[in-house]
Amino acid sequence: MMNNRVERVACVVLLALSMMLIGGAGMSSARQGTPAASTPVSDPCSGPMMGTPGADQSEPSTGELEIIAPFDLAYLDAMITHVEGSASLAEVAAIRAEHDILRAAAPALADSLQDEADLLRSLRDQWYPGAPQVPLLQTVALLDEALAGMGADADSGMGVSSPLGAEEDARVLCAMAIFFDQTFLDLMTQRYYGDIGLAELALGRAEHPELRVIARDILARRQADLLQFATWSAEWEAKSGTPEAS
């Protein structure tokens, strides 16, 4: 899915090294050995894989295609769906991760991502009360632009579900019998590229100053988490890539 993936990961990791002192990284409490904030009560894979709560993921009608939402609203709708999708993958990892360290960190990651989505939704309600959902083609186009800015392939082939959500990725994870952890990190890394690209677009285009502040925070958190992902991947590869829990 990614062009020049190795080079992009290296660049992000180098950026992350300079951002590690910035607070609020999604997995910081887990890295410090503190208890995870919460643990899913049941296996998310045992129930239906749903899309983002309250979001209309159906293909827009002809009339909807004529609506062009302002950037901030389109960004909010794209990010809410994308971030909640990542949170749902972290919930799967909290139950099914093979390595103890990832299984312990995943609940805190899921909570951090959901907190982000809740904050973005609260801003949407404040700035655009009662606004209809931005047409899917516009939010997907925004994600495509963000991925292109990261040197990644566009992902607009919506197929059965929107690329903003994580239904297909969740089904992949739920079907994994071995090598779950590396697959999870790979999927999350791909999704984080989208988050970083969207945040960079917001830094240059957002009308609301608060949104630019949040975008900078998201960049810092994603860079810190990507550094942790790369560290874990290197450690597991050094152990011959065995799926045994550490």
PDB file of C-alpha atoms in Angstrom:
ATOM      1  CA  MET A   1       0.000   0.000   0.000  1.00  0.00           C
ATOM      2  CA  MET A   2       2.872   2.348   0.694  1.00  0.00           C
ATOM      3  CA  ASN A   3       5.451   3.858  -1.692  1.00  0.00           C
ATOM      4  CA  ASN A   4       8.962   4.107  -0.282  1.00  0.00           C
ATOM      5  CA  ARG A   5       7.657   2.754   2.995  1.00  0.00           C
ATOM      6  CA  VAL A   6      11.042   2.105   4.554  1.00  0.00           C
ATOM      7  CA  GLU A   7      12.199   5.641   3.847  1.00  0.00           C
ATOM      8  CA  ARG A   8       8.995   7.136   5.228  1.00  0.00           C
ATOM      9  CA  VAL A   9       9.232   5.095   8.439  1.00  0.00           C
ATOM     10  CA  ALA A  10      12.818   6.200   8.902  1.00  0.00           C
ATOM     11  CA  CYS A  11      11.867   9.857   8.469  1.00  0.00           C
ATOM     12  CA  VAL A  12       8.997   9.613  10.925  1.00  0.00           C
ATOM     13  CA  VAL A  13      11.154   7.818  13.473  1.00  0.00           C
ATOM     14  CA  LEU A  14      13.788  10.544  13.222  1.00  0.00           C
ATOM     15  CA  LEU A  15      11.100  13.153  13.740  1.00  0.00           C
ATOM     16  CA  ALA A  16       9.774  11.188  16.683  1.00  0.00           C
ATOM     17  CA  LEU A  17      13.123  11.261  18.411  1.00  0.00           C
ATOM     18  CA  SER A  18      12.870  15.055  18.578  1.00  0.00           C
ATOM     19  CA  MET A  19       9.286  14.952  19.863  1.00  0.00           C
ATOM     20  CA  MET A  20       9.559  12.418  22.672  1.00  0.00           C
ATOM     21  CA  LEU A  21       9.684  15.126  25.337  1.00  0.00           C
ATOM     22  CA  ILE A  22       6.304  16.453  24.270  1.00  0.00           C
ATOM     23  CA  GLY A  23       3.624  15.188  26.646  1.00  0.00           C
ATOM     24  CA  GLY A  24       0.483  13.240  25.860  1.00  0.00           C
ATOM     25  CA  ALA A  25       1.771  10.411  23.705  1.00  0.00           C
ATOM     26  CA  GLY A  26      -0.951   7.803  23.444  1.00  0.00           C
ATOM     27  CA  MET A  27       1.179   4.962  24.767  1.00  0.00           C
ATOM     28  CA  SER A  28       3.359   6.854  27.265  1.00  0.00           C
ATOM     29  CA  SER A  29       1.734   5.451  30.392  1.00  0.00           C
ATOM     30  CA  ALA A  30       2.100   1.907  29.103  1.00  0.00           C
ATOM     31  CA  ARG A  31       5.780   2.465  28.255  1.00  0.00           C
ATOM     32  CA  GLN A  32       6.384   3.699  31.795  1.00  0.00           C
ATOM     33  CA  GLY A  33       4.908   0.542  33.238  1.00  0.00           C
ATOM     34  CA  THR A  34       1.759   2.104  34.683  1.00  0.00           C
ATOM     35  CA  PRO A  35      -1.442   0.038  34.599  1.00  0.00           C
ATOM     36  CA  ALA A  36      -3.532   0.332  31.470  1.00  0.00           C
ATOM     37  CA  ALA A  37      -6.482   2.676  31.817  1.00  0.00           C
ATOM     38  CA  SER A  38      -9.034   0.003  30.971  1.00  0.00           C
ATOM     39  CA  THR A  39      -9.367  -3.428  29.462  1.00  0.00           C
ATOM     40  CA  PRO A  40     -12.136  -4.451  27.064  1.00  0.00           C
ATOM     41  CA  VAL A  41     -14.648  -6.652  28.872  1.00  0.00           C
ATOM     42  CA  SER A  42     -15.184  -8.919  25.876  1.00  0.00           C
ATOM     43  CA  ASP A  43     -13.386  -9.836  22.681  1.00  0.00           C
ATOM     44  CA  PRO A  44     -14.358  -7.235  20.030  1.00  0.00           C
ATOM     45  CA  CYS A  45     -14.009  -9.963  17.407  1.00  0.00           C
ATOM     46  CA  SER A  46     -16.934 -11.868  18.930  1.00  0.00           C
ATOM     47  CA  GLY A  47     -19.438  -9.212  17.779  1.00  0.00           C
ATOM     48  CA  PRO A  48     -20.214  -7.496  14.489  1.00  0.00           C
ATOM     49  CA  MET A  49     -17.597  -5.075  13.204  1.00  0.00           C
ATOM     50  CA  MET A  50     -19.442  -1.780  13.105  1.00  0.00           C
ATOM     51  CA  GLY A  51     -18.447   1.537  11.539  1.00  0.00           C
ATOM     52  CA  THR A  52     -18.095   4.800  13.378  1.00  0.00           C
ATOM     53  CA  PRO A  53     -21.073   5.342  15.734  1.00  0.00           C
ATOM     54  CA  GLY A  54     -23.436   7.941  14.364  1.00  0.00           C
ATOM     55  CA  ALA A  55     -21.581   8.365  11.082  1.00  0.00           C
ATOM     56  CA  ASP A  56     -23.281   7.704   7.778  1.00  0.00           C
ATOM     57  CA  GLN A  57     -20.836   5.574   5.799  1.00  0.00           C
ATOM     58  CA  SER A  58     -23.175   4.992   2.876  1.00  0.00           C
ATOM     59  CA  GLU A  59     -22.360   6.368  -0.557  1.00  0.00           C
ATOM     60  CA  PRO A  60     -23.705   9.914  -0.879  1.00  0.00           C
ATOM     61  CA  SER A  61     -26.677  10.689  -3.079  1.00  0.00           C
ATOM     62  CA  THR A  62     -26.427  12.908  -6.151  1.00  0.00           C
ATOM     63  CA  GLY A  63     -27.671  15.882  -4.134  1.00  0.00           C
ATOM     64  CA  GLU A  64     -25.040  15.362  -1.458  1.00  0.00           C
ATOM     65  CA  LEU A  65     -22.281  15.450  -4.053  1.00  0.00           C
ATOM     66  CA  GLU A  66     -23.096  19.101  -4.702  1.00  0.00           C
ATOM     67  CA  ILE A  67     -22.316  20.046  -1.083  1.00  0.00           C
ATOM     68  CA  ILE A  68     -18.753  21.214  -0.504  1.00  0.00           C
ATOM     69  CA  ALA A  69     -18.091  21.447   3.218  1.00  0.00           C
ATOM     70  CA  PRO A  70     -15.552  23.909   4.643  1.00  0.00           C
ATOM     71  CA  PHE A  71     -12.129  22.429   5.332  1.00  0.00           C
ATOM     72  CA  ASP A  72     -12.481  22.348   9.129  1.00  0.00           C
ATOM     73  CA  LEU A  73     -15.751  20.407   8.999  1.00  0.00           C
ATOM     74  CA  ALA A  74     -14.415  17.962   6.407  1.00  0.00           C
ATOM     75  CA  TYR A  75     -11.246  17.478   8.474  1.00  0.00           C
ATOM     76  CA  LEU A  76     -13.250  16.823  11.638  1.00  0.00           C
ATOM     77  CA  ASP A  77     -15.495  14.237   9.987  1.00  0.00           C
ATOM     78  CA  ALA A  78     -12.549  12.506   8.320  1.00  0.00           C
ATOM     79  CA  MET A  79     -10.466  12.412  11.494  1.00  0.00           C
ATOM     80  CA  ILE A  80     -13.287  11.297  13.797  1.00  0.00           C
ATOM     81  CA  THR A  81     -13.966   8.276  11.615  1.00  0.00           C
ATOM     82  CA  HIS A  82     -10.279   7.519  11.032  1.00  0.00           C
ATOM     83  CA  VAL A  83      -9.250   7.829  14.686  1.00  0.00           C
ATOM     84  CA  GLU A  84     -12.181   5.790  15.969  1.00  0.00           C
ATOM     85  CA  GLY A  85     -11.260   3.099  13.458  1.00  0.00           C
ATOM     86  CA  SER A  86      -7.745   2.970  14.885  1.00  0.00           C
ATOM     87  CA  ALA A  87      -9.162   2.810  18.415  1.00  0.00           C
ATOM     88  CA  SER A  88     -11.224  -0.229  17.420  1.00  0.00           C
ATOM     89  CA  LEU A  89      -8.064  -1.991  16.188  1.00  0.00           C
ATOM     90  CA  ALA A  90      -6.324  -1.244  19.488  1.00  0.00           C
ATOM     91  CA  GLU A  91      -9.274  -2.816  21.305  1.00  0.00           C
ATOM     92  CA  VAL A  92      -8.728  -6.002  19.319  1.00  0.00           C
ATOM     93  CA  ALA A  93      -5.023  -5.935  20.227  1.00  0.00           C
ATOM     94  CA  ALA A  94      -5.886  -5.567  23.913  1.00  0.00           C
ATOM     95  CA  ILE A  95      -7.461  -9.025  23.756  1.00  0.00           C
ATOM     96  CA  ARG A  96      -5.484 -10.837  21.067  1.00  0.00           C
ATOM     97  CA  ALA A  97      -1.929  -9.457  21.113  1.00  0.00           C
ATOM     98  CA  GLU A  98       0.722 -12.148  21.426  1.00  0.00           C
ATOM     99  CA  HIS A  99       3.335 -10.103  23.285  1.00  0.00           C
ATOM    100  CA  ASP A 100       2.508  -9.103  26.843  1.00  0.00           C
ATOM    101  CA  ILE A 101       3.890  -5.594  26.373  1.00  0.00           C
ATOM    102  CA  LEU A 102       1.562  -4.846  23.456  1.00  0.00           C
ATOM    103  CA  ARG A 103      -1.437  -6.439  25.143  1.00  0.00           C
ATOM    104  CA  ALA A 104      -0.812  -4.229  28.199  1.00  0.00           C
ATOM    105  CA  ALA A 105      -0.302  -1.050  26.149  1.00  0.00           C
ATOM    106  CA  ALA A 106      -3.240  -1.477  23.768  1.00  0.00           C
ATOM    107  CA  PRO A 107      -6.064  -0.438  26.163  1.00  0.00           C
ATOM    108  CA  ALA A 108      -4.339   2.866  26.954  1.00  0.00           C
ATOM    109  CA  LEU A 109      -3.797   3.438  23.241  1.00  0.00           C
ATOM    110  CA  ALA A 110      -7.467   2.725  22.504  1.00  0.00           C
ATOM    111  CA  ASP A 111      -8.550   5.129  25.259  1.00  0.00           C
ATOM    112  CA  SER A 112      -6.199   7.864  24.008  1.00  0.00           C
ATOM    113  CA  LEU A 113      -7.487   7.569  20.451  1.00  0.00           C
ATOM    114  CA  GLN A 114     -11.105   7.572  21.588  1.00  0.00           C
ATOM    115  CA  ASP A 115     -10.432  10.667  23.703  1.00  0.00           C
ATOM    116  CA  GLU A 116      -9.114  12.376  20.573  1.00  0.00           C
ATOM    117  CA  ALA A 117     -12.227  11.449  18.626  1.00  0.00           C
ATOM    118  CA  ASP A 118     -14.480  12.668  21.449  1.00  0.00           C
ATOM    119  CA  LEU A 119     -12.644  16.010  21.543  1.00  0.00           C
ATOM    120  CA  LEU A 120     -12.966  16.428  17.790  1.00  0.00           C
ATOM    121  CA  ARG A 121     -16.658  15.569  17.966  1.00  0.00           C
ATOM    122  CA  SER A 122     -17.226  18.129  20.713  1.00  0.00           C
ATOM    123  CA  LEU A 123     -15.601  20.798  18.535  1.00  0.00           C
ATOM    124  CA  ARG A 124     -17.783  19.751  15.609  1.00  0.00           C
ATOM    125  CA  ASP A 125     -20.895  20.161  17.756  1.00  0.00           C
ATOM    126  CA  GLN A 126     -19.659  23.564  18.931  1.00  0.00           C
ATOM    127  CA  TRP A 127     -18.607  24.975  15.564  1.00  0.00           C
ATOM    128  CA  TYR A 128     -21.115  23.266  13.258  1.00  0.00           C
ATOM    129  CA  PRO A 129     -24.218  22.456  15.334  1.00  0.00           C
ATOM    130  CA  GLY A 130     -26.652  20.297  13.406  1.00  0.00           C
ATOM    131  CA  ALA A 131     -24.437  20.088  10.318  1.00  0.00           C
ATOM    132  CA  PRO A 132     -25.067  16.965   8.219  1.00  0.00           C
ATOM    133  CA  GLN A 133     -22.322  14.427   7.763  1.00  0.00           C
ATOM    134  CA  VAL A 134     -19.833  15.579   5.141  1.00  0.00           C
ATOM    135  CA  PRO A 135     -20.254  13.488   1.965  1.00  0.00           C
ATOM    136  CA  LEU A 136     -18.037  10.446   2.023  1.00  0.00           C
ATOM    137  CA  LEU A 137     -16.419  11.279  -1.303  1.00  0.00           C
ATOM    138  CA  GLN A 138     -15.163  14.577   0.115  1.00  0.00           C
ATOM    139  CA  THR A 139     -13.696  13.103   3.309  1.00  0.00           C
ATOM    140  CA  VAL A 140     -12.115  10.226   1.393  1.00  0.00           C
ATOM    141  CA  ALA A 141     -10.652  12.706  -1.102  1.00  0.00           C
ATOM    142  CA  LEU A 142      -9.159  14.602   1.835  1.00  0.00           C
ATOM    143  CA  LEU A 143      -7.576  11.392   3.143  1.00  0.00           C
ATOM    144  CA  ASP A 144      -6.220  10.665  -0.334  1.00  0.00           C
ATOM    145  CA  GLU A 145      -4.627  14.105  -0.435  1.00  0.00           C
ATOM    146  CA  ALA A 146      -3.127  13.553   3.003  1.00  0.00           C
ATOM    147  CA  LEU A 147      -1.681  10.178   1.989  1.00  0.00           C
ATOM    148  CA  ALA A 148      -0.280  11.640  -1.220  1.00  0.00           C
ATOM    149  CA  GLY A 149       1.460  14.299   0.853  1.00  0.00           C
ATOM    150  CA  MET A 150       3.088  11.501   2.841  1.00  0.00           C
ATOM    151  CA  GLY A 151       4.262   9.787  -0.335  1.00  0.00           C
ATOM    152  CA  ALA A 152       1.675   7.034   0.054  1.00  0.00           C
ATOM    153  CA  ASP A 153      -0.800   5.545  -2.390  1.00  0.00           C
ATOM    154  CA  ALA A 154      -4.324   6.955  -2.383  1.00  0.00           C
ATOM    155  CA  ASP A 155      -6.872   4.666  -0.764  1.00  0.00           C
ATOM    156  CA  SER A 156     -10.111   5.927  -2.286  1.00  0.00           C
ATOM    157  CA  GLY A 157     -11.339   2.604  -3.628  1.00  0.00           C
ATOM    158  CA  MET A 158     -14.187   2.495  -1.134  1.00  0.00           C
ATOM    159  CA  GLY A 159     -15.534  -0.905  -2.061  1.00  0.00           C
ATOM    160  CA  VAL A 160     -17.607  -2.423   0.749  1.00  0.00           C
ATOM    161  CA  SER A 161     -16.551   0.075   3.406  1.00  0.00           C
ATOM    162  CA  SER A 162     -14.934   3.485   3.649  1.00  0.00           C
ATOM    163  CA  PRO A 163     -11.125   3.530   3.866  1.00  0.00           C
ATOM    164  CA  LEU A 164     -11.560   6.016   6.707  1.00  0.00           C
ATOM    165  CA  GLY A 165     -12.995   3.300   8.915  1.00  0.00           C
ATOM    166  CA  ALA A 166     -11.314   0.106  10.009  1.00  0.00           C
ATOM    167  CA  GLU A 167     -13.855  -2.625   9.308  1.00  0.00           C
ATOM    168  CA  GLU A 168     -11.685  -4.472   6.797  1.00  0.00           C
ATOM    169  CA  ASP A 169      -8.551  -4.125   8.939  1.00  0.00           C
ATOM    170  CA  ALA A 170     -10.445  -5.396  11.987  1.00  0.00           C
ATOM    171  CA  ARG A 171     -11.603  -8.436  10.092  1.00  0.00           C
ATOM    172  CA  VAL A 172      -8.019  -9.135   9.045  1.00  0.00           C
ATOM    173  CA  LEU A 173      -6.827  -8.923  12.654  1.00  0.00           C
ATOM    174  CA  CYS A 174      -9.650 -11.066  13.976  1.00  0.00           C
ATOM    175  CA  ALA A 175      -8.755 -13.776  11.455  1.00  0.00           C
ATOM    176  CA  MET A 176      -5.054 -13.812  12.409  1.00  0.00           C
ATOM    177  CA  ALA A 177      -3.922 -17.054  14.035  1.00  0.00           C
ATOM    178  CA  ILE A 178      -0.224 -16.121  14.222  1.00  0.00           C
ATOM    179  CA  PHE A 179       1.893 -13.015  13.624  1.00  0.00           C
ATOM    180  CA  PHE A 180      -0.936 -10.864  14.955  1.00  0.00           C
ATOM    181  CA  ASP A 181       1.323  -8.279  16.575  1.00  0.00           C
ATOM    182  CA  GLN A 182       3.384  -7.342  13.531  1.00  0.00           C
ATOM    183  CA  THR A 183       0.258  -7.231  11.383  1.00  0.00           C
ATOM    184  CA  PHE A 184      -1.335  -4.880  13.925  1.00  0.00           C
ATOM    185  CA  LEU A 185       1.699  -2.591  13.943  1.00  0.00           C
ATOM    186  CA  ASP A 186       1.781  -2.543  10.137  1.00  0.00           C
ATOM    187  CA  LEU A 187      -1.907  -1.632   9.909  1.00  0.00           C
ATOM    188  CA  MET A 188      -1.616   1.035  12.595  1.00  0.00           C
ATOM    189  CA  THR A 189       1.462   2.502  10.905  1.00  0.00           C
ATOM    190  CA  GLN A 190      -0.456   2.829   7.639  1.00  0.00           C
ATOM    191  CA  ARG A 191      -3.353   4.515   9.431  1.00  0.00           C
ATOM    192  CA  TYR A 192      -0.977   6.846  11.278  1.00  0.00           C
ATOM    193  CA  TYR A 193       0.417   8.043   7.957  1.00  0.00           C
ATOM    194  CA  GLY A 194      -3.088   9.200   7.148  1.00  0.00           C
ATOM    195  CA  ASP A 195      -3.438  10.944  10.519  1.00  0.00           C
ATOM    196  CA  ILE A 196      -0.105  12.718  10.091  1.00  0.00           C
ATOM    197  CA  GLY A 197      -0.951  13.790   6.564  1.00  0.00           C
ATOM    198  CA  LEU A 198      -4.354  15.108   7.645  1.00  0.00           C
ATOM    199  CA  ALA A 199      -2.799  16.967  10.574  1.00  0.00           C
ATOM    200  CA  GLU A 200      -0.265  18.590   8.269  1.00  0.00           C
ATOM    201  CA  LEU A 201      -3.072  19.733   5.980  1.00  0.00           C
ATOM    202  CA  ALA A 202      -4.840  21.225   9.002  1.00  0.00           C
ATOM    203  CA  LEU A 203      -1.739  23.150  10.035  1.00  0.00           C
ATOM    204  CA  GLY A 204      -1.853  24.990   6.738  1.00  0.00           C
ATOM    205  CA  ARG A 205      -5.586  25.270   6.113  1.00  0.00           C
ATOM    206  CA  ALA A 206      -7.575  25.174   9.364  1.00  0.00           C
ATOM    207  CA  GLU A 207      -9.675  28.251   9.980  1.00  0.00           C
ATOM    208  CA  HIS A 208      -9.958  27.669  13.739  1.00  0.00           C
ATOM    209  CA  PRO A 209      -6.702  28.215  15.687  1.00  0.00           C
ATOM    210  CA  GLU A 210      -7.769  25.494  18.148  1.00  0.00           C
ATOM    211  CA  LEU A 211      -7.752  22.967  15.333  1.00  0.00           C
ATOM    212  CA  ARG A 212      -4.168  23.835  14.443  1.00  0.00           C
ATOM    213  CA  VAL A 213      -3.147  23.306  18.082  1.00  0.00           C
ATOM    214  CA  ILE A 214      -4.860  19.911  18.127  1.00  0.00           C
ATOM    215  CA  ALA A 215      -3.205  18.986  14.825  1.00  0.00           C
ATOM    216  CA  ARG A 216       0.230  19.704  16.326  1.00  0.00           C
ATOM    217  CA  ASP A 217      -0.640  17.540  19.333  1.00  0.00           C
ATOM    218  CA  ILE A 218      -1.755  14.698  17.087  1.00  0.00           C
ATOM    219  CA  LEU A 219       1.486  14.924  15.122  1.00  0.00           C
ATOM    220  CA  ALA A 220       3.513  14.625  18.335  1.00  0.00           C
ATOM    221  CA  ARG A 221       1.522  11.648  19.594  1.00  0.00           C
ATOM    222  CA  ARG A 222       1.635   9.784  16.301  1.00  0.00           C
ATOM    223  CA  GLN A 223       5.381  10.329  15.948  1.00  0.00           C
ATOM    224  CA  ALA A 224       6.008   9.063  19.482  1.00  0.00           C
ATOM    225  CA  ASP A 225       3.832   5.989  18.919  1.00  0.00           C
ATOM    226  CA  LEU A 226       5.523   5.250  15.597  1.00  0.00           C
ATOM    227  CA  LEU A 227       8.864   5.297  17.358  1.00  0.00           C
ATOM    228  CA  GLN A 228       7.531   2.779  19.876  1.00  0.00           C
ATOM    229  CA  PHE A 229       6.136   0.607  17.084  1.00  0.00           C
ATOM    230  CA  ALA A 230       9.508   0.614  15.316  1.00  0.00           C
ATOM    231  CA  THR A 231      11.277  -0.287  18.558  1.00  0.00           C
ATOM    232  CA  TRP A 232       8.980  -3.236  19.199  1.00  0.00           C
ATOM    233  CA  SER A 233       9.284  -4.454  15.603  1.00  0.00           C
ATOM    234  CA  ALA A 234      13.071  -4.395  15.830  1.00  0.00           C
ATOM    235  CA  GLU A 235      13.032  -6.268  19.139  1.00  0.00           C
ATOM    236  CA  TRP A 236      10.702  -8.955  17.840  1.00  0.00           C
ATOM    237  CA  GLU A 237      12.651  -9.340  14.609  1.00  0.00           C
ATOM    238  CA  ALA A 238      15.807  -9.764  16.669  1.00  0.00           C
ATOM    239  CA  LYS A 239      14.083 -12.703  18.338  1.00  0.00           C
ATOM    240  CA  SER A 240      13.680 -14.307  14.889  1.00  0.00           C
ATOM    241  CA  GLY A 241      10.152 -13.012  14.505  1.00  0.00           C
ATOM    242  CA  THR A 242       8.662 -15.694  16.723  1.00  0.00           C
ATOM    243  CA  PRO A 243       5.093 -14.928  17.878  1.00  0.00           C
ATOM    244  CA  GLU A 244       5.735 -16.092  21.413  1.00  0.00           C
ATOM    245  CA  ALA A 245       4.756 -13.622  24.138  1.00  0.00           C
ATOM    246  CA  SER A 246       7.642 -11.732  25.674  1.00  0.00           C
TER     247      SER A 246
END
